[in-house]
Amino acid sequence: MALLAIDDLHKRYGKEEVLRGVSFELERGETKVIIGPSGTGKSTLLRCINRLTEPDRGKVWLDGVEVTSPRTNIYRVRAQVGFVFQDFNLFTHLTALDNVRLGLIRVKKMGKRDATERAMRELERVGLADKAYAYPAQLSGGQQQRVSIARALAMDPKLILFDEPTSALDPELIGEVLQVMIELAEGGMTMLVVTHEMGFARSVADEIIFMEKGIIVEQGPPEVLFTRPKKPRTAEFLRKITEFYGESG
Amino acid sequence: MAAVDWQNLVQGIPSLLSGLLINLEILFGLIALGFAVGIMIALVQVYSPRPFAALAVGYEWFFRGVPEMVLLMLIYFGLRQFQVRITPFIAAVIALGLRSSAYQSQIFRGAIQAVGRRQMMAALSVGMTRLQAIRHVILPQALRLSIPPWSNEFSSVLKDTTLASAIGVIEVFKKARFIMGRNYALALPIFMVVALFFLFLTYVGNWALGALERRYRIPGFEAKGAGERF
Ligand SMILES: Nc1ncnc2c1ncn2[C@@H]1O[C@H](COP(=O)(O)OP(=O)(O)O)[C@@H](O)[C@H]1O
Ligand SMILES: [Mg+2]
């Protein structure tokens, strides 16, 4: 059984139907990359997965638990699903260490010492142990994003959702964040990544999902999608995106 | 101008100070009440479903719209009408405190909104409940942002404590009037002393709030400037 199964997800904001029946699955240890033009519903889709946004219709299953069931303890689900935001969203008033530790202490009810130990391990993993006592405003964007990845990792997530994790970064800072993500993928983490970084998609993704206007247009392994996409729209989008962002990253 | 009767002036000061103590007691009472209710009203306005939020807006409208003096009368005499006997002191704390809660709720609401929905979303994403997010993420930031506007409210309610004299609380203003009543030549100097008391308290209060703001300032923010956040 797939770790994550999404079945016919619909979401509407006012008149606009942002998700119009999205279905796919993600196996344990897999990395899938979602690409697509902006305003297409990629962020909405990610937020529907742990119900930060309530979908109107459709089902989400995580590890055999129906996330969308009203009887499911959604807080427990969210603790098992890491979320990395485009603009980091670190807790501004807390040090890097406290950012990583907060969920351990408040949600996992871990003792302070254990939580600190665990948080430090995660900060080390993203190469920021020496910034443990820095506040977000004292860190570069790349460092902030790595702390936010550490915050997600500390919770021992079954799955991490990345919503354009490098889009808010200066070009020279993108690499350090992608490097952490590549290591995670290689370490067997299950990841669903919205990104425009085609280099990352090509080399790391097990599958690429091309979304447009609230539906999946085409999906497949990167070698297939990048070289001989079935739909003309996919080819056109890929051409545009490589012009914009280049191949690197 | 008549010579100041220094001896009587000096003799009156202990009495004034004991009156001022009552003002301070009212001040702490009303601020505590206004703070607690103000935060709740702000949270309801921002986070609760529409009917409750609308009630909170109505509450704020009422307590900001009715003159303080009228509120004092409404609470003091109004409650008596329902056989609820409260001292003028308690009535003053309630009336001025509820009024302040309406102003404070505005401050807190603005601050909570300035902290932003993304912080809430990040907190929820690690599995916190809304209440945990409010307690550990939203309020610690919102309260920091609230300190500067809050010091205006502090100065304002500090002065308002003299209004309690209208329902019979013997505080510093009332005491000053007693002294003046015995000797009209003291009118000017005695009220100058009272004015100095308040100027001093305003100064001390704002200094303490400034120190609090510096103590809890988030490192890194000074350099980048607050404007960047919003
Ligand atoms: N909270 C919201 N309220 C109203 N409309 C929204 C909200 N979030 C997203 N939308 C709309 O939904 C559409 C899809 O947005 P989004 O999921 O952010 O797309 P993407 O991440 O692909 O750029 C956009 O038109 C956006 O304006
Ligand atoms: Mg988006």
Short mmCIF file of C-alpha atoms and ligand atoms in Angstrom, two decimals:
data_model
loop_
_atom_site.label_atom_id
_atom_site.label_comp_id
_atom_site.label_asym_id
_atom_site.label_seq_id
_atom_site.Cartn_x
_atom_site.Cartn_y
_atom_site.Cartn_z
CA MET A 1 0.00 0.00 0.00
CA ALA A 2 1.22 3.48 -0.84
CA LEU A 3 2.35 5.71 2.02
CA LEU A 4 0.30 8.59 0.64
CA ALA A 5 -2.77 8.18 -1.50
CA ILE A 6 -4.75 11.09 -2.85
CA ASP A 7 -8.06 10.41 -4.45
CA ASP A 8 -10.08 12.91 -6.48
CA LEU A 9 -9.25 16.01 -4.45
CA HIS A 10 -11.38 19.07 -5.09
CA LYS A 11 -11.09 22.57 -3.66
CA ARG A 12 -12.90 25.72 -4.56
CA TYR A 13 -12.26 29.31 -3.47
CA GLY A 14 -15.41 31.27 -4.18
CA LYS A 15 -16.14 30.87 -7.88
CA GLU A 16 -12.70 29.53 -8.72
CA GLU A 17 -12.21 25.78 -8.66
CA VAL A 18 -8.56 25.51 -7.70
CA LEU A 19 -8.33 21.71 -7.51
CA ARG A 20 -10.49 19.80 -9.96
CA GLY A 21 -9.97 16.17 -9.09
CA VAL A 22 -6.36 15.39 -8.31
CA SER A 23 -5.32 11.79 -7.68
CA PHE A 24 -1.92 10.18 -7.24
CA GLU A 25 0.08 8.02 -4.90
CA LEU A 26 3.44 8.19 -3.24
CA GLU A 27 5.32 5.11 -2.13
CA ARG A 28 7.46 4.98 0.96
CA GLY A 29 10.92 6.37 0.22
CA GLU A 30 9.82 7.96 -3.03
CA THR A 31 10.39 11.54 -4.08
CA LYS A 32 7.88 13.11 -6.43
CA VAL A 33 8.20 16.57 -7.86
CA ILE A 34 5.19 18.67 -8.80
CA ILE A 35 5.70 21.30 -11.47
CA GLY A 36 3.26 23.67 -13.10
CA PRO A 37 2.53 27.33 -13.75
CA SER A 38 1.76 29.57 -10.80
CA GLY A 39 -1.85 29.81 -9.68
CA THR A 40 -2.39 26.21 -10.66
CA GLY A 41 -3.20 24.94 -7.19
CA LYS A 42 0.10 23.33 -6.23
CA SER A 43 0.28 25.03 -2.83
CA THR A 44 -3.40 24.38 -2.23
CA LEU A 45 -2.83 20.71 -2.99
CA LEU A 46 0.01 20.45 -0.47
CA ARG A 47 -2.03 22.23 2.19
CA CYS A 48 -4.97 19.91 1.59
CA ILE A 49 -2.77 16.89 2.29
CA ASN A 50 -2.45 17.72 5.99
CA ARG A 51 -5.63 19.77 6.00
CA LEU A 52 -4.06 23.13 6.66
CA THR A 53 -6.69 23.84 4.03
CA GLU A 54 -9.87 21.76 4.11
CA PRO A 55 -10.54 20.10 0.76
CA ASP A 56 -14.15 20.21 -0.44
CA ARG A 57 -14.19 16.69 -1.76
CA GLY A 58 -11.90 13.72 -2.21
CA LYS A 59 -9.80 11.63 0.11
CA VAL A 60 -6.29 11.61 1.46
CA TRP A 61 -4.75 8.53 3.04
CA LEU A 62 -1.51 8.53 4.97
CA ASP A 63 -0.07 5.18 5.94
CA GLY A 64 -3.49 3.57 6.02
CA VAL A 65 -5.18 6.38 7.96
CA GLU A 66 -7.81 8.43 6.19
CA VAL A 67 -6.61 11.98 6.83
CA THR A 68 -9.81 13.47 5.46
CA SER A 69 -12.07 11.53 7.81
CA PRO A 70 -13.62 13.78 10.44
CA ARG A 71 -12.79 11.16 13.06
CA THR A 72 -9.07 11.33 12.39
CA ASN A 73 -6.96 13.20 14.90
CA ILE A 74 -5.60 15.77 12.48
CA TYR A 75 -2.99 17.06 14.93
CA ARG A 76 -1.40 13.63 15.05
CA VAL A 77 -1.38 13.48 11.25
CA ARG A 78 0.22 16.92 10.97
CA ALA A 79 2.92 15.93 13.43
CA GLN A 80 3.76 13.09 11.02
CA VAL A 81 3.86 15.27 7.92
CA GLY A 82 6.65 17.82 7.65
CA PHE A 83 5.87 21.05 5.82
CA VAL A 84 8.54 23.30 4.38
CA PHE A 85 7.20 26.65 3.23
CA GLN A 86 8.35 28.89 0.43
CA ASP A 87 9.14 31.75 2.82
CA PHE A 88 10.44 29.52 5.62
CA ASN A 89 7.93 30.68 8.24
CA LEU A 90 10.29 30.17 11.12
CA PHE A 91 8.96 31.38 14.43
CA THR A 92 10.43 34.87 14.48
CA HIS A 93 10.74 35.20 18.23
CA LEU A 94 12.61 31.94 18.77
CA THR A 95 16.20 30.88 18.20
CA ALA A 96 16.97 28.23 15.60
CA LEU A 97 17.20 25.67 18.41
CA ASP A 98 13.84 26.68 19.89
CA ASN A 99 12.25 26.62 16.45
CA VAL A 100 13.27 22.99 16.07
CA ARG A 101 12.51 22.12 19.68
CA LEU A 102 9.06 23.67 20.03
CA GLY A 103 7.13 20.88 18.33
CA LEU A 104 9.07 18.22 20.22
CA ILE A 105 8.22 19.79 23.55
CA ARG A 106 4.66 20.94 22.89
CA VAL A 107 3.39 18.31 20.49
CA LYS A 108 5.50 15.25 21.24
CA LYS A 109 5.65 16.17 24.95
CA MET A 110 9.33 15.35 25.01
CA GLY A 111 11.40 16.40 28.01
CA LYS A 112 13.50 19.49 27.56
CA ARG A 113 16.83 17.69 27.60
CA ASP A 114 15.82 15.01 25.07
CA ALA A 115 14.24 17.64 22.87
CA THR A 116 17.38 19.74 22.93
CA GLU A 117 19.53 16.76 22.05
CA ARG A 118 17.27 15.78 19.20
CA ALA A 119 17.01 19.34 17.90
CA MET A 120 20.77 19.75 17.95
CA ARG A 121 21.16 16.55 15.97
CA GLU A 122 18.81 17.87 13.29
CA LEU A 123 20.58 21.22 13.18
CA GLU A 124 23.84 19.34 12.71
CA ARG A 125 22.29 17.35 9.91
CA VAL A 126 21.50 20.54 8.01
CA GLY A 127 24.91 21.98 8.89
CA LEU A 128 23.73 24.64 11.31
CA ALA A 129 24.72 23.44 14.77
CA ASP A 130 26.80 26.59 15.16
CA LYS A 131 23.70 28.73 14.56
CA ALA A 132 21.58 27.11 17.23
CA TYR A 133 21.28 30.32 19.22
CA ALA A 134 20.76 32.65 16.29
CA TYR A 135 17.33 34.17 15.64
CA PRO A 136 15.75 33.87 12.19
CA ALA A 137 16.39 37.52 11.40
CA GLN A 138 20.10 36.88 11.99
CA LEU A 139 20.21 34.07 9.43
CA SER A 140 20.42 34.14 5.64
CA GLY A 141 17.46 32.85 3.68
CA GLY A 142 19.27 29.63 2.90
CA GLN A 143 20.07 29.09 6.55
CA GLN A 144 16.49 29.85 7.56
CA GLN A 145 15.20 27.31 5.10
CA ARG A 146 17.62 24.70 6.42
CA VAL A 147 16.41 25.38 9.97
CA SER A 148 12.87 24.93 8.77
CA ILE A 149 13.84 21.59 7.25
CA ALA A 150 15.42 20.65 10.58
CA ARG A 151 12.17 21.66 12.29
CA ALA A 152 10.27 19.28 10.03
CA LEU A 153 12.82 16.47 10.44
CA ALA A 154 12.83 16.64 14.21
CA MET A 155 9.24 15.42 14.30
CA ASP A 156 10.24 12.13 12.63
CA PRO A 157 7.88 12.69 9.75
CA LYS A 158 6.65 9.92 7.52
CA LEU A 159 6.57 12.39 4.67
CA ILE A 160 7.81 15.91 4.03
CA LEU A 161 5.98 18.36 1.80
CA PHE A 162 8.09 21.11 0.23
CA ASP A 163 6.32 24.11 -1.25
CA GLU A 164 8.81 25.86 -3.54
CA PRO A 165 11.52 25.70 -0.87
CA THR A 166 14.05 27.66 -2.94
CA SER A 167 11.83 30.18 -4.73
CA ALA A 168 12.36 32.93 -2.15
CA LEU A 169 16.13 32.50 -2.10
CA ASP A 170 18.88 34.44 -3.79
CA PRO A 171 20.42 32.25 -6.48
CA GLU A 172 23.66 31.73 -4.59
CA LEU A 173 21.75 30.29 -1.60
CA ILE A 174 19.66 27.77 -3.51
CA GLY A 175 22.40 25.16 -3.69
CA GLU A 176 22.81 24.67 0.05
CA VAL A 177 19.09 23.96 0.48
CA LEU A 178 18.92 21.62 -2.50
CA GLN A 179 21.96 19.79 -1.15
CA VAL A 180 20.13 19.06 2.11
CA MET A 181 17.09 17.88 0.16
CA ILE A 182 19.18 15.62 -2.05
CA GLU A 183 20.73 14.02 1.03
CA LEU A 184 17.29 13.46 2.49
CA ALA A 185 16.04 11.81 -0.67
CA GLU A 186 19.10 9.60 -0.81
CA GLY A 187 18.58 8.71 2.83
CA GLY A 188 15.17 7.30 1.98
CA MET A 189 12.90 10.12 3.12
CA THR A 190 9.52 10.26 1.41
CA MET A 191 9.15 13.68 -0.18
CA LEU A 192 6.66 15.59 -2.25
CA VAL A 193 8.30 18.68 -3.69
CA VAL A 194 6.81 21.59 -5.57
CA THR A 195 9.70 23.29 -7.33
CA HIS A 196 10.94 24.99 -10.46
CA GLU A 197 14.42 23.54 -10.00
CA MET A 198 14.53 21.28 -13.01
CA GLY A 199 18.01 20.04 -12.22
CA PHE A 200 16.79 18.76 -8.89
CA ALA A 201 13.67 17.28 -10.47
CA ARG A 202 15.66 15.52 -13.14
CA SER A 203 18.26 14.00 -10.84
CA VAL A 204 16.28 13.27 -7.67
CA ALA A 205 12.63 12.71 -8.55
CA ASP A 206 11.28 9.24 -9.07
CA GLU A 207 8.39 10.84 -10.85
CA ILE A 208 7.38 14.27 -12.10
CA ILE A 209 3.79 15.46 -11.91
CA PHE A 210 2.86 18.28 -14.24
CA MET A 211 -0.18 20.16 -12.95
CA GLU A 212 -2.14 22.88 -14.64
CA LYS A 213 -5.40 24.59 -13.74
CA GLY A 214 -6.21 22.25 -10.91
CA ILE A 215 -5.61 18.93 -12.63
CA ILE A 216 -2.70 16.64 -13.35
CA VAL A 217 -1.92 16.98 -17.05
CA GLU A 218 0.79 14.38 -17.20
CA GLN A 219 3.01 12.40 -14.90
CA GLY A 220 5.94 10.09 -15.38
CA PRO A 221 9.59 9.42 -14.67
CA PRO A 222 11.84 12.41 -15.40
CA GLU A 223 13.66 10.70 -18.26
CA VAL A 224 10.36 10.22 -20.05
CA LEU A 225 8.72 13.52 -19.17
CA PHE A 226 11.72 15.64 -20.02
CA THR A 227 12.62 13.92 -23.28
CA ARG A 228 9.35 12.78 -24.81
CA PRO A 229 6.32 14.21 -23.04
CA LYS A 230 2.99 12.98 -24.37
CA LYS A 231 1.10 16.25 -24.09
CA PRO A 232 2.05 19.36 -26.05
CA ARG A 233 1.26 21.49 -22.97
CA THR A 234 3.89 19.64 -20.97
CA ALA A 235 6.51 20.18 -23.64
CA GLU A 236 5.65 23.86 -23.89
CA PHE A 237 5.81 24.37 -20.12
CA LEU A 238 9.13 22.54 -19.82
CA ARG A 239 10.59 24.65 -22.60
CA LYS A 240 9.49 27.85 -20.87
CA ILE A 241 10.70 26.80 -17.47
CA THR A 242 14.17 25.85 -18.69
CA GLU A 243 14.42 29.22 -20.43
CA PHE A 244 13.50 30.94 -17.17
CA TYR A 245 15.37 28.97 -14.59
CA GLY A 246 18.01 27.12 -16.59
CA GLU A 247 19.03 23.54 -16.11
CA SER A 248 21.24 23.94 -13.11
CA GLY A 249 20.42 23.74 -9.43
CA MET B 1 -0.98 86.73 44.28
CA ALA B 2 -1.24 85.56 47.83
CA ALA B 3 1.83 84.05 49.37
CA VAL B 4 1.81 80.28 49.34
CA ASP B 5 0.96 78.78 52.69
CA TRP B 6 3.91 76.40 52.66
CA GLN B 7 3.15 74.82 55.97
CA ASN B 8 -0.37 73.77 55.00
CA LEU B 9 0.81 72.64 51.59
CA VAL B 10 3.46 70.39 53.07
CA GLN B 11 1.00 69.06 55.64
CA GLY B 12 -1.36 68.12 52.86
CA ILE B 13 1.14 66.00 50.98
CA PRO B 14 0.89 62.78 53.02
CA SER B 15 -2.86 62.90 52.51
CA LEU B 16 -2.35 63.38 48.78
CA LEU B 17 0.05 60.48 48.65
CA SER B 18 -2.41 58.19 50.39
CA GLY B 19 -4.92 59.27 47.76
CA LEU B 20 -2.45 58.57 45.00
CA LEU B 21 -2.04 55.06 46.34
CA ILE B 22 -5.74 54.51 45.64
CA ASN B 23 -5.20 55.73 42.07
CA LEU B 24 -2.40 53.22 41.70
CA GLU B 25 -4.61 50.44 43.04
CA ILE B 26 -7.33 51.36 40.58
CA LEU B 27 -4.70 51.55 37.86
CA PHE B 28 -3.37 48.05 38.48
CA GLY B 29 -6.87 46.64 38.80
CA LEU B 30 -8.15 48.23 35.64
CA ILE B 31 -5.06 47.39 33.62
CA ALA B 32 -5.18 43.74 34.68
CA LEU B 33 -8.88 43.51 33.86
CA GLY B 34 -8.45 45.43 30.61
CA PHE B 35 -5.49 43.29 29.60
CA ALA B 36 -7.19 39.96 30.23
CA VAL B 37 -10.47 40.93 28.62
CA GLY B 38 -8.73 42.86 25.85
CA ILE B 39 -6.71 39.84 24.75
CA MET B 40 -9.77 37.62 24.79
CA ILE B 41 -11.76 40.10 22.71
CA ALA B 42 -8.91 40.41 20.23
CA LEU B 43 -8.56 36.64 19.91
CA VAL B 44 -12.29 36.26 19.40
CA GLN B 45 -12.26 38.97 16.74
CA VAL B 46 -9.42 37.37 14.82
CA TYR B 47 -9.97 33.67 15.27
CA SER B 48 -13.57 32.86 16.08
CA PRO B 49 -16.53 32.26 13.77
CA ARG B 50 -18.37 35.27 12.50
CA PRO B 51 -21.25 35.56 15.04
CA PHE B 52 -18.81 35.63 17.96
CA ALA B 53 -16.46 37.97 16.17
CA ALA B 54 -19.41 40.29 15.52
CA LEU B 55 -20.32 40.23 19.21
CA ALA B 56 -16.75 41.18 20.06
CA VAL B 57 -16.89 44.05 17.60
CA GLY B 58 -20.14 45.21 19.24
CA TYR B 59 -18.50 45.04 22.66
CA GLU B 60 -15.63 47.16 21.47
CA TRP B 61 -17.98 49.69 19.88
CA PHE B 62 -19.98 50.03 23.10
CA PHE B 63 -17.09 50.49 25.48
CA ARG B 64 -15.22 52.85 23.21
CA GLY B 65 -18.29 54.89 22.40
CA VAL B 66 -19.80 55.58 25.82
CA PRO B 67 -18.14 58.39 27.82
CA GLU B 68 -16.11 57.19 30.78
CA MET B 69 -18.14 59.20 33.23
CA VAL B 70 -21.35 57.64 31.95
CA LEU B 71 -19.83 54.16 32.17
CA LEU B 72 -18.87 54.79 35.78
CA MET B 73 -22.42 55.79 36.60
CA LEU B 74 -23.92 52.90 34.65
CA ILE B 75 -21.80 50.34 36.45
CA TYR B 76 -22.00 51.82 39.92
CA PHE B 77 -25.66 52.80 40.07
CA GLY B 78 -26.77 50.28 37.50
CA LEU B 79 -25.55 47.31 39.49
CA ARG B 80 -27.19 48.70 42.63
CA GLN B 81 -30.45 48.66 40.76
CA PHE B 82 -30.05 44.89 40.55
CA GLN B 83 -29.20 44.65 44.25
CA VAL B 84 -25.55 44.05 43.47
CA ARG B 85 -23.73 46.09 46.08
CA ILE B 86 -20.22 46.94 45.11
CA THR B 87 -17.90 49.55 46.51
CA PRO B 88 -17.17 52.63 44.41
CA PHE B 89 -13.60 51.37 44.16
CA ILE B 90 -14.66 48.09 42.56
CA ALA B 91 -17.13 49.89 40.31
CA ALA B 92 -14.35 52.17 39.12
CA VAL B 93 -12.03 49.25 38.40
CA ILE B 94 -14.75 47.46 36.44
CA ALA B 95 -15.96 50.50 34.48
CA LEU B 96 -12.50 51.81 33.62
CA GLY B 97 -11.15 48.29 33.11
CA LEU B 98 -13.85 47.29 30.62
CA ARG B 99 -13.42 50.54 28.80
CA SER B 100 -9.69 49.97 28.62
CA SER B 101 -10.24 46.39 27.44
CA ALA B 102 -11.95 47.78 24.36
CA TYR B 103 -8.96 49.97 23.55
CA GLN B 104 -6.46 47.27 24.45
CA SER B 105 -8.31 44.76 22.27
CA GLN B 106 -7.70 47.04 19.30
CA ILE B 107 -4.01 47.12 20.08
CA PHE B 108 -3.80 43.35 20.44
CA ARG B 109 -5.90 42.67 17.37
CA GLY B 110 -3.63 44.82 15.23
CA ALA B 111 -0.58 43.10 16.66
CA ILE B 112 -2.01 39.60 16.13
CA GLN B 113 -2.82 40.48 12.55
CA ALA B 114 0.66 41.88 12.06
CA VAL B 115 2.17 38.60 13.24
CA GLY B 116 0.30 37.05 10.38
CA ARG B 117 -1.43 33.87 9.31
CA ARG B 118 1.74 32.22 8.13
CA GLN B 119 3.09 31.91 11.64
CA MET B 120 -0.17 30.23 12.62
CA MET B 121 0.07 27.91 9.65
CA ALA B 122 3.66 26.98 10.49
CA ALA B 123 2.64 26.20 14.07
CA LEU B 124 -0.30 24.09 12.92
CA SER B 125 1.95 22.28 10.46
CA VAL B 126 4.04 20.77 13.26
CA GLY B 127 0.89 19.50 14.93
CA MET B 128 0.09 22.21 17.43
CA THR B 129 -3.53 22.97 18.22
CA ARG B 130 -4.79 26.47 17.58
CA LEU B 131 -4.61 27.24 21.29
CA GLN B 132 -1.02 26.04 21.51
CA ALA B 133 -0.15 28.09 18.46
CA ILE B 134 -1.73 31.17 20.00
CA ARG B 135 -0.02 30.58 23.32
CA HIS B 136 3.48 29.71 22.07
CA VAL B 137 3.77 31.41 18.70
CA ILE B 138 1.23 34.17 18.12
CA LEU B 139 0.95 35.90 21.49
CA PRO B 140 4.67 36.03 22.31
CA GLN B 141 5.16 37.96 19.09
CA ALA B 142 1.97 39.99 19.26
CA LEU B 143 2.63 41.13 22.82
CA ARG B 144 6.06 42.40 21.81
CA LEU B 145 4.50 44.40 19.00
CA SER B 146 1.89 45.71 21.41
CA ILE B 147 4.24 47.43 23.83
CA PRO B 148 4.64 50.79 22.04
CA PRO B 149 0.91 51.39 21.40
CA TRP B 150 0.16 49.95 24.80
CA SER B 151 2.23 52.62 26.53
CA ASN B 152 -0.17 55.23 25.11
CA GLU B 153 -3.05 53.37 26.65
CA PHE B 154 -1.15 53.19 29.92
CA SER B 155 -0.67 56.95 30.05
CA SER B 156 -4.30 57.46 29.21
CA VAL B 157 -5.77 55.15 31.85
CA LEU B 158 -3.38 56.45 34.46
CA LYS B 159 -5.03 59.85 34.13
CA ASP B 160 -8.49 58.31 33.95
CA THR B 161 -8.18 56.97 37.47
CA THR B 162 -9.05 60.46 38.77
CA LEU B 163 -12.52 60.02 37.29
CA ALA B 164 -13.27 57.51 40.03
CA SER B 165 -13.82 60.52 42.29
CA ALA B 166 -17.12 61.05 40.49
CA ILE B 167 -18.64 57.99 42.15
CA GLY B 168 -17.12 58.76 45.52
CA VAL B 169 -13.74 57.10 45.55
CA ILE B 170 -11.44 59.12 47.77
CA GLU B 171 -8.42 59.25 45.53
CA VAL B 172 -5.85 61.95 44.94
CA PHE B 173 -8.08 64.36 43.04
CA LYS B 174 -10.77 64.18 45.71
CA LYS B 175 -8.16 64.70 48.46
CA ALA B 176 -6.79 67.71 46.64
CA ARG B 177 -10.25 69.18 46.52
CA PHE B 178 -10.69 68.65 50.28
CA ILE B 179 -7.50 70.53 50.92
CA MET B 180 -8.48 73.27 48.52
CA GLY B 181 -11.88 73.52 50.19
CA ARG B 182 -10.27 74.29 53.51
CA ASN B 183 -7.94 76.92 52.06
CA TYR B 184 -8.53 78.37 48.62
CA ALA B 185 -5.11 79.94 48.55
CA LEU B 186 -3.77 76.41 48.15
CA ALA B 187 -5.77 75.66 44.98
CA LEU B 188 -3.00 76.36 42.53
CA PRO B 189 -0.05 74.80 44.38
CA ILE B 190 -1.96 71.73 45.46
CA PHE B 191 -3.07 70.90 41.93
CA MET B 192 0.41 71.58 40.70
CA VAL B 193 1.61 68.95 43.12
CA VAL B 194 -1.04 66.55 41.83
CA ALA B 195 0.02 67.33 38.26
CA LEU B 196 3.63 66.57 39.18
CA PHE B 197 2.61 63.25 40.67
CA PHE B 198 1.02 62.21 37.39
CA LEU B 199 3.85 63.50 35.28
CA PHE B 200 6.23 61.48 37.42
CA LEU B 201 4.13 58.30 37.17
CA THR B 202 3.77 58.69 33.41
CA TYR B 203 7.51 59.05 33.14
CA VAL B 204 8.23 56.01 35.31
CA GLY B 205 5.62 53.91 33.52
CA ASN B 206 6.89 54.74 30.07
CA TRP B 207 10.45 54.19 31.14
CA ALA B 208 9.54 50.74 32.49
CA LEU B 209 7.68 49.87 29.29
CA GLY B 210 10.62 51.04 27.22
CA ALA B 211 12.89 48.81 29.27
CA LEU B 212 10.47 45.92 28.77
CA GLU B 213 10.49 46.51 25.03
CA ARG B 214 14.27 46.50 24.91
CA ARG B 215 14.44 43.42 27.11
CA TYR B 216 12.21 41.43 24.76
CA ARG B 217 13.38 42.83 21.48
CA ILE B 218 14.00 40.04 19.00
CA PRO B 219 17.67 39.97 17.98
CA GLY B 220 18.27 40.70 14.32
CA PHE B 221 15.14 42.75 13.92
CA GLU B 222 16.68 46.10 14.77
CA ALA B 223 19.06 45.81 11.85
CA LYS B 224 16.56 44.66 9.27
CA GLY B 225 13.85 47.11 10.28
CA ALA B 226 10.29 46.35 11.24
CA GLY B 227 8.96 47.49 7.89
CA GLU B 228 10.29 44.41 6.20
CA ARG B 229 7.91 42.14 7.99
CA PHE B 230 4.58 43.48 6.92
N1 LIG C 1 -6.75 31.21 0.94
C1 LIG C 1 -7.14 31.50 -0.32
N2 LIG C 1 -8.26 32.20 -0.55
C2 LIG C 1 -8.69 32.48 -1.80
N3 LIG C 1 -8.05 32.08 -2.90
C3 LIG C 1 -6.92 31.37 -2.77
C4 LIG C 1 -6.41 31.04 -1.48
N4 LIG C 1 -5.28 30.32 -1.64
C5 LIG C 1 -5.10 30.21 -2.98
N5 LIG C 1 -6.08 30.84 -3.65
C6 LIG C 1 -6.21 30.90 -5.13
O1 LIG C 1 -6.13 29.60 -5.61
C7 LIG C 1 -5.38 29.57 -6.81
C8 LIG C 1 -4.27 28.57 -6.68
O2 LIG C 1 -3.33 29.04 -5.74
P1 LIG C 1 -2.08 28.21 -5.30
O3 LIG C 1 -2.51 26.90 -4.75
O4 LIG C 1 -1.28 29.06 -4.41
O5 LIG C 1 -1.33 27.98 -6.68
P2 LIG C 1 0.21 27.67 -6.97
O6 LIG C 1 0.83 27.23 -5.68
O7 LIG C 1 0.17 26.61 -8.00
O8 LIG C 1 0.79 28.92 -7.48
C9 LIG C 1 -4.89 30.98 -7.06
O9 LIG C 1 -5.72 31.59 -8.02
C10 LIG C 1 -5.07 31.67 -5.74
O10 LIG C 1 -5.39 33.02 -5.93
MG MG C 2 2.44 28.10 -4.64
#
